[in-house]
XYZ file of C-alpha atoms in Angstrom:
572
model
C 37.056 73.313 -54.139
C 39.560 70.808 -55.687
C 41.901 72.041 -58.293
C 41.548 70.447 -61.808
C 45.216 69.346 -61.704
C 44.622 67.392 -58.487
C 41.626 65.529 -59.983
C 43.650 64.383 -62.945
C 46.388 63.020 -60.636
C 43.969 61.215 -58.264
C 42.087 59.311 -61.003
C 45.059 57.253 -62.288
C 46.058 56.589 -58.677
C 42.613 55.098 -57.955
C 42.861 52.831 -60.967
C 46.318 51.768 -59.873
C 45.014 50.863 -56.402
C 42.280 48.774 -57.958
C 44.800 47.034 -60.185
C 47.071 46.380 -57.222
C 44.163 44.956 -55.195
C 43.143 42.718 -58.083
C 46.735 41.602 -58.511
C 46.981 40.862 -54.786
C 43.743 38.867 -54.925
C 45.053 36.859 -57.850
C 48.330 36.310 -56.057
C 46.420 35.131 -52.993
C 44.272 32.903 -55.169
C 47.376 31.517 -56.848
C 48.952 30.927 -53.470
C 45.742 29.238 -52.289
C 45.681 27.075 -55.396
C 49.374 26.297 -54.959
C 48.776 25.382 -51.325
C 45.809 23.203 -52.291
C 47.816 21.483 -55.015
C 50.581 20.841 -52.501
C 48.004 19.488 -50.052
C 46.580 17.268 -52.782
C 50.047 15.960 -53.655
C 50.784 15.314 -49.981
C 47.472 13.494 -49.636
C 48.198 11.384 -52.733
C 51.654 10.514 -51.403
C 50.275 9.765 -47.935
C 47.545 7.520 -49.316
C 49.929 5.795 -51.727
C 52.307 4.809 -48.940
C 49.691 2.687 -47.153
C 49.807 -1.054 -47.859
C 47.370 -2.143 -45.150
C 43.919 -1.948 -46.763
C 41.974 -0.855 -43.672
C 44.510 1.849 -42.874
C 44.561 2.968 -46.516
C 40.773 3.425 -46.521
C 40.925 5.450 -43.307
C 43.737 7.639 -44.686
C 41.756 8.296 -47.879
C 38.653 9.565 -46.098
C 40.758 11.657 -43.702
C 42.652 13.277 -46.593
C 39.393 13.926 -48.483
C 37.833 15.760 -45.523
C 40.925 17.975 -45.130
C 41.214 18.802 -48.841
C 37.636 20.073 -49.256
C 37.410 21.427 -45.697
C 34.456 19.187 -44.793
C 33.335 18.552 -41.236
C 32.188 14.992 -41.927
C 33.575 12.388 -44.311
C 32.910 8.749 -45.115
C 34.102 6.058 -47.481
C 31.569 3.356 -48.320
C 32.787 0.060 -49.772
C 30.297 -1.454 -52.215
C 29.357 -5.072 -51.444
C 29.515 -8.073 -53.797
C 25.916 -7.473 -54.939
C 26.900 -4.062 -56.352
C 23.858 -2.404 -54.755
C 24.689 -2.036 -51.066
C 27.547 -1.050 -48.781
C 29.514 -3.810 -47.084
C 31.815 -1.521 -45.055
C 31.769 2.107 -43.919
C 34.712 4.250 -42.727
C 33.985 7.669 -41.196
C 35.730 10.779 -39.835
C 34.204 13.608 -37.839
C 31.736 11.461 -35.884
C 32.788 10.105 -32.487
C 32.521 6.439 -31.557
C 29.947 7.310 -28.897
C 27.762 9.107 -31.466
C 28.122 6.203 -33.906
C 26.924 3.814 -31.187
C 23.887 6.053 -30.559
C 23.034 6.247 -34.263
C 23.075 2.475 -34.680
C 24.137 0.292 -37.619
C 26.069 1.856 -40.480
C 24.051 2.766 -43.598
C 23.504 0.025 -46.166
C 23.437 2.252 -49.247
C 19.936 3.704 -49.492
C 18.880 7.319 -50.035
C 21.552 9.765 -51.202
C 24.335 7.246 -50.617
C 22.554 4.778 -52.863
C 22.171 7.462 -55.535
C 25.961 7.602 -55.977
C 26.050 3.777 -56.056
C 23.352 3.573 -58.741
C 24.880 6.427 -60.771
C 28.679 6.326 -60.252
C 29.418 9.970 -61.057
C 30.193 13.063 -58.898
C 27.132 14.415 -57.077
C 27.118 17.878 -55.486
C 24.155 19.178 -53.469
C 23.464 22.468 -51.706
C 20.912 20.830 -49.441
C 20.575 17.070 -48.994
C 16.943 17.215 -47.903
C 15.883 18.746 -51.228
C 17.025 15.768 -53.304
C 14.230 13.310 -54.273
C 16.277 10.310 -53.048
C 16.684 11.737 -49.542
C 14.420 10.447 -46.790
C 15.989 11.903 -43.660
C 18.491 10.795 -41.042
C 18.139 8.383 -38.122
C 17.882 9.564 -34.523
C 21.038 11.084 -32.960
C 22.495 11.733 -36.444
C 24.256 15.132 -36.724
C 22.525 17.660 -39.065
C 23.928 17.710 -42.604
C 23.080 19.961 -45.543
C 25.818 20.374 -48.145
C 27.002 17.198 -49.847
C 29.686 16.062 -52.271
C 30.076 12.456 -53.382
C 32.464 10.910 -55.914
C 33.041 7.253 -56.916
C 36.350 5.432 -56.377
C 37.290 3.134 -59.236
C 39.737 0.259 -58.967
C 40.671 -0.764 -62.500
C 37.313 -1.002 -64.303
C 35.225 -1.604 -61.195
C 33.633 0.896 -58.811
C 35.115 -0.097 -55.455
C 33.254 2.439 -53.316
C 32.335 6.097 -52.885
C 33.665 9.110 -51.000
C 30.955 11.107 -49.194
C 31.712 14.585 -47.766
C 29.186 16.799 -45.967
C 29.031 20.157 -44.213
C 31.749 22.359 -45.731
C 33.135 24.461 -42.900
C 32.139 28.121 -42.605
C 28.703 27.473 -44.059
C 30.076 27.555 -47.615
C 29.011 25.363 -50.528
C 31.124 22.741 -52.232
C 32.243 24.133 -55.607
C 33.638 22.797 -58.863
C 37.178 23.045 -57.546
C 36.254 20.885 -54.556
C 34.708 18.368 -56.934
C 37.819 18.393 -59.135
C 40.170 17.962 -56.154
C 38.084 15.136 -54.723
C 37.838 13.389 -58.095
C 41.628 13.598 -58.428
C 42.047 12.123 -54.940
C 39.569 9.367 -55.857
C 41.803 8.343 -58.790
C 44.832 8.168 -56.472
C 42.692 6.332 -53.905
C 41.773 3.723 -56.506
C 45.440 3.071 -57.230
C 46.253 2.930 -53.498
C 43.379 0.509 -52.824
C 44.456 -1.684 -55.732
C 48.046 -1.742 -54.438
C 46.873 -2.563 -50.913
C 44.675 -5.370 -52.219
C 47.505 -6.790 -54.345
C 49.834 -6.616 -51.347
C 47.195 -8.243 -49.169
C 46.692 -10.988 -51.768
C 50.428 -11.646 -51.987
C 50.731 -11.804 -48.206
C 47.708 -14.095 -48.021
C 49.176 -16.308 -50.753
C 52.448 -16.507 -48.849
C 50.700 -17.414 -45.603
C 48.556 -19.955 -47.440
C 51.637 -21.616 -48.947
C 53.228 -21.800 -45.501
C 50.026 -23.281 -44.059
C 49.817 -25.809 -46.898
C 53.433 -26.808 -46.303
C 52.784 -27.207 -42.579
C 49.690 -29.310 -43.192
C 51.445 -31.427 -45.827
C 54.344 -32.061 -43.444
C 51.873 -33.075 -40.746
C 50.140 -35.492 -43.112
C 53.378 -37.020 -44.401
C 54.821 -37.393 -40.911
C 52.058 -39.804 -39.962
C 49.957 -37.545 -37.723
C 46.568 -38.887 -36.688
C 43.400 -37.790 -38.409
C 42.170 -35.695 -35.467
C 45.489 -33.863 -35.189
C 45.608 -33.123 -38.929
C 41.978 -31.934 -39.039
C 42.546 -29.649 -36.049
C 45.583 -28.091 -37.756
C 43.556 -27.576 -40.953
C 40.711 -25.918 -38.982
C 43.116 -23.613 -37.126
C 44.883 -22.465 -40.294
C 41.586 -21.961 -42.142
C 40.294 -19.799 -39.286
C 43.461 -17.683 -39.188
C 43.834 -17.142 -42.940
C 40.157 -16.343 -43.540
C 39.861 -13.932 -40.631
C 37.211 -16.067 -38.959
C 36.182 -16.299 -35.335
C 35.208 -19.986 -35.537
C 36.195 -23.025 -37.595
C 34.666 -26.490 -37.277
C 34.944 -29.873 -38.981
C 32.104 -32.421 -38.976
C 32.075 -35.978 -40.337
C 29.221 -38.422 -41.065
C 28.129 -40.569 -38.149
C 27.982 -44.158 -39.328
C 25.126 -44.929 -41.677
C 22.872 -42.345 -40.055
C 21.912 -39.119 -41.899
C 23.714 -36.961 -39.359
C 27.059 -35.266 -38.763
C 29.266 -35.271 -35.697
C 31.328 -32.127 -35.038
C 34.736 -33.661 -34.341
C 36.845 -30.474 -34.402
C 35.957 -26.917 -33.325
C 38.434 -24.085 -32.684
C 37.935 -20.428 -31.899
C 34.969 -18.517 -30.497
C 32.652 -20.672 -28.298
C 34.217 -23.838 -29.716
C 32.870 -25.861 -26.787
C 29.308 -25.102 -27.913
C 30.016 -26.912 -31.209
C 32.469 -29.666 -30.313
C 30.739 -33.035 -29.999
C 27.399 -31.860 -31.423
C 25.484 -34.306 -33.582
C 23.762 -32.350 -36.353
C 20.986 -33.535 -38.686
C 21.370 -33.075 -42.433
C 18.508 -30.546 -42.384
C 18.274 -27.387 -40.320
C 22.040 -26.818 -40.205
C 24.473 -25.090 -42.534
C 26.861 -28.038 -42.356
C 24.063 -30.475 -43.115
C 22.979 -28.475 -46.159
C 26.538 -28.384 -47.525
C 26.926 -32.118 -46.904
C 23.621 -33.034 -48.536
C 24.202 -30.795 -51.577
C 27.930 -31.654 -51.835
C 28.463 -27.953 -52.604
C 29.389 -24.776 -50.673
C 26.567 -23.122 -48.702
C 26.971 -19.550 -47.402
C 24.988 -17.407 -44.984
C 25.170 -13.640 -44.526
C 24.026 -13.976 -40.912
C 24.105 -17.523 -39.568
C 22.536 -16.421 -36.280
C 19.325 -15.300 -38.042
C 19.342 -17.579 -41.073
C 15.947 -19.299 -41.430
C 17.675 -22.392 -42.853
C 19.580 -22.926 -39.589
C 17.751 -24.165 -36.494
C 18.282 -21.991 -33.382
C 18.618 -25.076 -31.174
C 20.981 -25.786 -29.679
C 22.227 -22.165 -29.432
C 25.738 -22.120 -30.889
C 26.189 -19.047 -33.105
C 25.881 -16.228 -30.551
C 27.866 -13.199 -31.735
C 28.586 -14.684 -35.172
C 27.406 -13.397 -38.549
C 28.734 -14.387 -42.004
C 29.485 -18.100 -42.406
C 30.270 -20.568 -45.161
C 30.401 -24.380 -45.158
C 32.056 -26.502 -47.845
C 32.019 -30.296 -48.257
C 35.139 -32.385 -47.725
C 35.639 -34.431 -50.866
C 32.963 -34.671 -53.562
C 34.182 -37.655 -55.583
C 32.395 -40.878 -56.414
C 32.107 -41.804 -52.757
C 30.328 -38.517 -51.952
C 31.262 -35.999 -49.282
C 33.383 -37.260 -46.394
C 32.510 -34.359 -44.110
C 32.132 -30.569 -43.912
C 34.367 -27.625 -42.983
C 32.663 -24.480 -41.642
C 34.083 -21.044 -40.841
C 32.180 -18.084 -39.367
C 33.061 -14.456 -38.685
C 31.856 -12.180 -35.947
C 28.603 -10.292 -36.552
C 29.099 -7.119 -38.586
C 32.122 -8.448 -40.502
C 32.091 -8.729 -44.332
C 30.574 -11.801 -45.954
C 32.881 -14.402 -47.448
C 33.829 -13.676 -51.059
C 34.038 -16.229 -53.849
C 37.832 -16.164 -53.629
C 37.689 -16.919 -49.901
C 35.249 -19.771 -50.505
C 37.696 -21.222 -53.044
C 40.439 -20.976 -50.410
C 38.269 -22.865 -47.922
C 37.650 -25.521 -50.569
C 41.432 -25.917 -50.779
C 41.549 -26.588 -47.043
C 38.634 -29.005 -47.436
C 40.609 -30.854 -50.118
C 43.499 -31.213 -47.668
C 41.050 -32.433 -45.038
C 39.866 -35.073 -47.523
C 43.483 -36.160 -48.028
C 43.987 -36.337 -44.261
C 40.906 -38.525 -43.861
C 41.889 -40.721 -46.809
C 45.409 -41.205 -45.438
C 44.030 -41.971 -41.985
C 41.671 -44.560 -43.482
C 44.514 -46.120 -45.475
C 46.747 -46.243 -42.406
C 43.908 -47.811 -40.416
C 43.340 -50.340 -43.195
C 47.067 -51.112 -43.320
C 47.197 -51.543 -39.549
C 44.111 -53.754 -39.671
C 45.640 -55.834 -42.465
C 48.849 -56.159 -40.453
C 46.855 -57.300 -37.411
C 44.862 -59.793 -39.486
C 48.016 -61.110 -41.132
C 49.627 -61.509 -37.737
C 46.530 -63.337 -36.499
C 46.620 -65.599 -39.543
C 50.296 -66.376 -38.899
C 49.605 -67.167 -35.228
C 46.623 -69.295 -36.173
C 48.623 -71.125 -38.832
C 51.514 -71.753 -36.440
C 49.138 -73.004 -33.771
C 47.428 -75.291 -36.243
C 50.493 -76.548 -38.081
C 52.901 -76.788 -35.166
C 51.303 -76.722 -31.721
C 48.232 -78.830 -32.483
C 50.174 -81.358 -34.509
C 52.737 -81.785 -31.723
C 50.048 -82.089 -29.076
C 48.189 -84.582 -31.232
C 51.376 -86.591 -31.790
C 52.146 -86.501 -28.061
C 48.617 -87.715 -27.298
C 48.979 -90.572 -29.772
C 52.332 -91.542 -28.240
C 50.890 -91.532 -24.717
C 47.860 -93.507 -25.852
C 50.129 -96.139 -27.460
C 52.405 -96.212 -24.450
C 49.411 -96.775 -22.167
C 49.004 -100.270 -23.565
C 52.331 -101.274 -22.092
C 51.624 -99.952 -18.605
C 50.485 -102.719 -16.295
C 49.905 -100.548 -13.214
C 46.196 -99.576 -13.302
C 46.653 -96.218 -11.583
C 49.513 -95.178 -13.889
C 47.521 -96.257 -16.934
C 44.561 -94.185 -15.728
C 46.788 -91.128 -15.320
C 48.126 -91.504 -18.847
C 44.575 -91.726 -20.214
C 43.622 -88.586 -18.271
C 46.658 -86.821 -19.763
C 45.497 -87.873 -23.244
C 42.015 -86.484 -22.495
C 43.594 -83.244 -21.252
C 45.569 -82.995 -24.471
C 42.355 -83.474 -26.483
C 40.670 -80.725 -24.470
C 43.692 -78.465 -24.988
C 43.520 -79.079 -28.739
C 39.822 -78.062 -28.706
C 40.665 -74.851 -26.829
C 43.432 -73.992 -29.281
C 41.142 -74.671 -32.240
C 38.542 -72.347 -30.708
C 41.252 -69.692 -30.285
C 42.249 -70.153 -33.937
C 38.636 -69.674 -34.987
C 38.488 -66.480 -32.903
C 41.682 -65.130 -34.457
C 40.343 -65.679 -37.957
C 36.860 -64.262 -37.309
C 35.974 -60.792 -38.565
C 35.786 -57.797 -36.226
C 32.365 -56.166 -35.644
C 31.370 -53.459 -38.107
C 31.338 -49.744 -37.382
C 27.565 -49.784 -37.161
C 27.812 -51.706 -33.869
C 29.611 -48.767 -32.209
C 28.020 -46.887 -29.339
C 27.761 -43.625 -31.313
C 25.759 -45.274 -34.098
C 23.544 -47.107 -31.587
C 22.795 -43.855 -29.740
C 21.837 -42.108 -32.979
C 19.643 -45.067 -33.897
C 17.763 -44.747 -30.594
C 17.394 -40.975 -31.051
C 16.078 -41.506 -34.580
C 13.551 -44.075 -33.372
C 12.297 -41.838 -30.552
C 12.079 -38.625 -32.620
C 8.626 -39.402 -34.154
C 7.267 -40.162 -30.672
C 8.738 -36.981 -29.194
C 7.525 -34.836 -32.075
C 10.892 -33.058 -32.409
C 14.548 -34.079 -32.878
C 16.550 -33.952 -29.634
C 19.865 -32.097 -29.564
C 22.727 -34.615 -29.296
C 26.325 -34.064 -28.196
C 28.880 -36.897 -27.912
C 32.488 -36.571 -26.801
C 35.341 -38.968 -26.105
C 36.342 -42.403 -27.390
C 32.887 -43.882 -27.019
C 33.359 -46.693 -29.550
C 36.690 -47.869 -28.129
C 36.743 -47.061 -24.399
C 33.205 -48.141 -23.501
C 32.848 -51.961 -23.246
C 29.921 -53.697 -24.895
C 28.216 -54.477 -21.593
C 28.258 -50.831 -20.432
C 27.259 -49.655 -23.939
C 24.160 -51.884 -23.739
C 23.184 -50.200 -20.453
C 23.775 -46.717 -21.928
C 21.494 -47.466 -24.878
C 18.801 -48.888 -22.587
C 18.923 -45.884 -20.211
C 18.786 -43.427 -23.128
C 15.810 -45.187 -24.671
C 13.991 -45.210 -21.326
C 14.749 -41.513 -20.706
C 13.504 -40.379 -24.128
C 10.405 -42.552 -23.798
C 9.627 -40.939 -20.415
C 9.976 -37.473 -21.937
C 7.598 -38.407 -24.732
C 5.006 -39.885 -22.326
C 5.093 -37.536 -19.364
C 7.149 -34.345 -19.883
C 5.046 -32.462 -22.495
C 8.363 -30.984 -23.631
C 9.223 -28.998 -26.726
C 12.965 -29.494 -26.489
C 15.370 -32.177 -25.245
C 19.138 -32.504 -25.096
C 21.310 -35.623 -24.923
C 24.958 -35.365 -23.824
C 27.112 -38.514 -23.804
C 30.789 -38.332 -22.831
C 33.559 -40.823 -22.120
C 36.566 -39.528 -20.209
C 38.073 -39.291 -16.767
C 37.616 -43.086 -16.409
C 33.830 -42.887 -16.557
C 31.022 -42.702 -19.075
C 28.355 -40.067 -18.424
C 24.896 -39.715 -19.958
C 22.828 -36.564 -19.324
C 19.300 -36.173 -20.698
C 17.436 -32.900 -20.105
C 14.151 -31.398 -21.292
C 12.042 -28.255 -20.854
C 8.845 -30.015 -19.871
C 6.780 -30.126 -16.686
C 9.500 -31.849 -14.658
C 9.372 -34.858 -12.339
C 6.708 -34.639 -9.575
C 8.061 -34.656 -5.992
C 8.374 -38.232 -4.726
C 7.326 -39.569 -8.081
C 10.032 -42.198 -8.715
C 8.491 -44.126 -11.560
C 9.577 -47.634 -12.481
C 11.619 -46.295 -15.410
C 13.702 -44.105 -13.102
C 14.150 -47.013 -10.694
C 15.428 -49.199 -13.522
C 17.983 -46.532 -14.485
C 19.203 -46.265 -10.903
C 19.505 -50.063 -10.594
C 21.543 -50.242 -13.793
C 23.938 -47.594 -12.450
C 24.259 -49.342 -9.077
C 24.872 -52.678 -10.788
C 27.900 -51.160 -12.541
C 29.148 -49.261 -9.472
C 27.888 -45.918 -10.775
C 25.456 -43.190 -9.787
C 22.105 -41.866 -11.022
C 20.281 -38.689 -10.010
C 17.613 -36.305 -11.223
C 17.210 -32.557 -10.792
C 14.834 -29.758 -11.738
C 16.636 -26.687 -13.186
C 15.452 -23.190 -12.316
C 14.318 -22.715 -15.915
C 12.016 -25.747 -15.605
C 12.007 -29.239 -17.040
C 14.081 -32.138 -15.742
C 17.674 -33.334 -15.960
C 18.744 -36.988 -15.603
C 22.420 -37.822 -14.949
C 23.659 -41.414 -15.279
C 27.362 -42.081 -14.631
C 29.306 -45.333 -14.316
C 33.060 -46.018 -14.068
C 34.974 -47.535 -16.966
C 37.199 -50.560 -16.397
C 40.962 -49.985 -16.473
C 42.519 -50.578 -19.844
């Protein structure tokens, strides 16, 4: 039995132990809070040091997951529409698992709840919330959830999403407070990164503008200047492809003169109608036209295939003054990349304005060169008329007068023949003068315009517009005689397709280069029967043989028929 004195001593000792344990717990809590505050400060400093936007976003979501001890974290960037996510950065999920899950979320369900109501959201179980509708296949299980908005100035830039607090615990108010504090620092870091990115972009744009201006002032050709503009537009706008198209004569179509970047060969030389193409729409409307996914855009025809692997795209007209648009500049990013913002579209319009200057300068130089040539022709014609003809005429008159004094019949006859020769020479010179002063043929007589005219005439008969691609100096390197044969062969080939092929698609490829002109016409119809050389095919072959060229037909594995007509070009 315990002594009363011992009981009195033990009771205060028990209370002291309890007090010491409570004090130790508070000390531990204080140390934990101190450690967490230090971790928060380190995270803020780490995030604030990043100037690259993509790296800053990744650092923010990594720091958030560490601070609240979450297994999974994500940062969703809200798109221009303010209702969906345009980018998604994650931690805790491997690349292999992400590939199995499929496309990143677009901002529905719980994620959309934080977008619609930009305030902290804490859940014990995601599935119990009315906005939740489950996860896709291969998605890791998630229960606890904590989401907070990230504000940049007065705008909600995106949201931080954290799930599955480690140890099976729930996210508490302290987690919410820490994450909200990090979100404020993240907003400042994102704003700094964007300002830095804008300043760098402005610097690069100024350098590009200076380079382009120097190229224009140094007398570079139009093609060279347009190619430089396309390359710099592609680089500065983070695009995979850039292309420049200009109107083709008086026809309602565009010819892609310049293409750089991803699958540029699939675009270069294409002749595009004003409808069914993004470039055509921008040209017809004389205003920018954008597409979130050019590969699946219903406004863009799938034929010919040219946008494989590409997604967001925007086309802006070149020049929109009184004379209308002079062409179109298009840029496109790879599939899955962000759409082009209004600021980026304005930047592309700046490049289009420079392209308009390049084309205007090229036209003025061409006009000046043409004027110089015409003035030189006028001078030559004037000199021939005022000097050469007058001297020849005077010489003829002198010989004719002198002939009266020649008694020898044969000598007199020779003098008269010389006078006749001088008269004939004067006629030849006068004809040359007339030729020098005559106007040059208009642009509409060029081979490109004639080909498009034939295609336009045959389209109603075919029932569909053929795909057309033209490359090389067709209007300058191909003589008129060969151009006439090309037009005749093309007309015959398209007529044969309309009459016999039962095709739903046709492609025309015309190139001039390597000292030959080549015309290829293909379709997806029933093909040419074995041994069935119709008169039309025989005429094409005879035209090629007449010019020292070659003509052949083939049947591709995919079906249809392919006609190839090639003839050499005369040496310049």
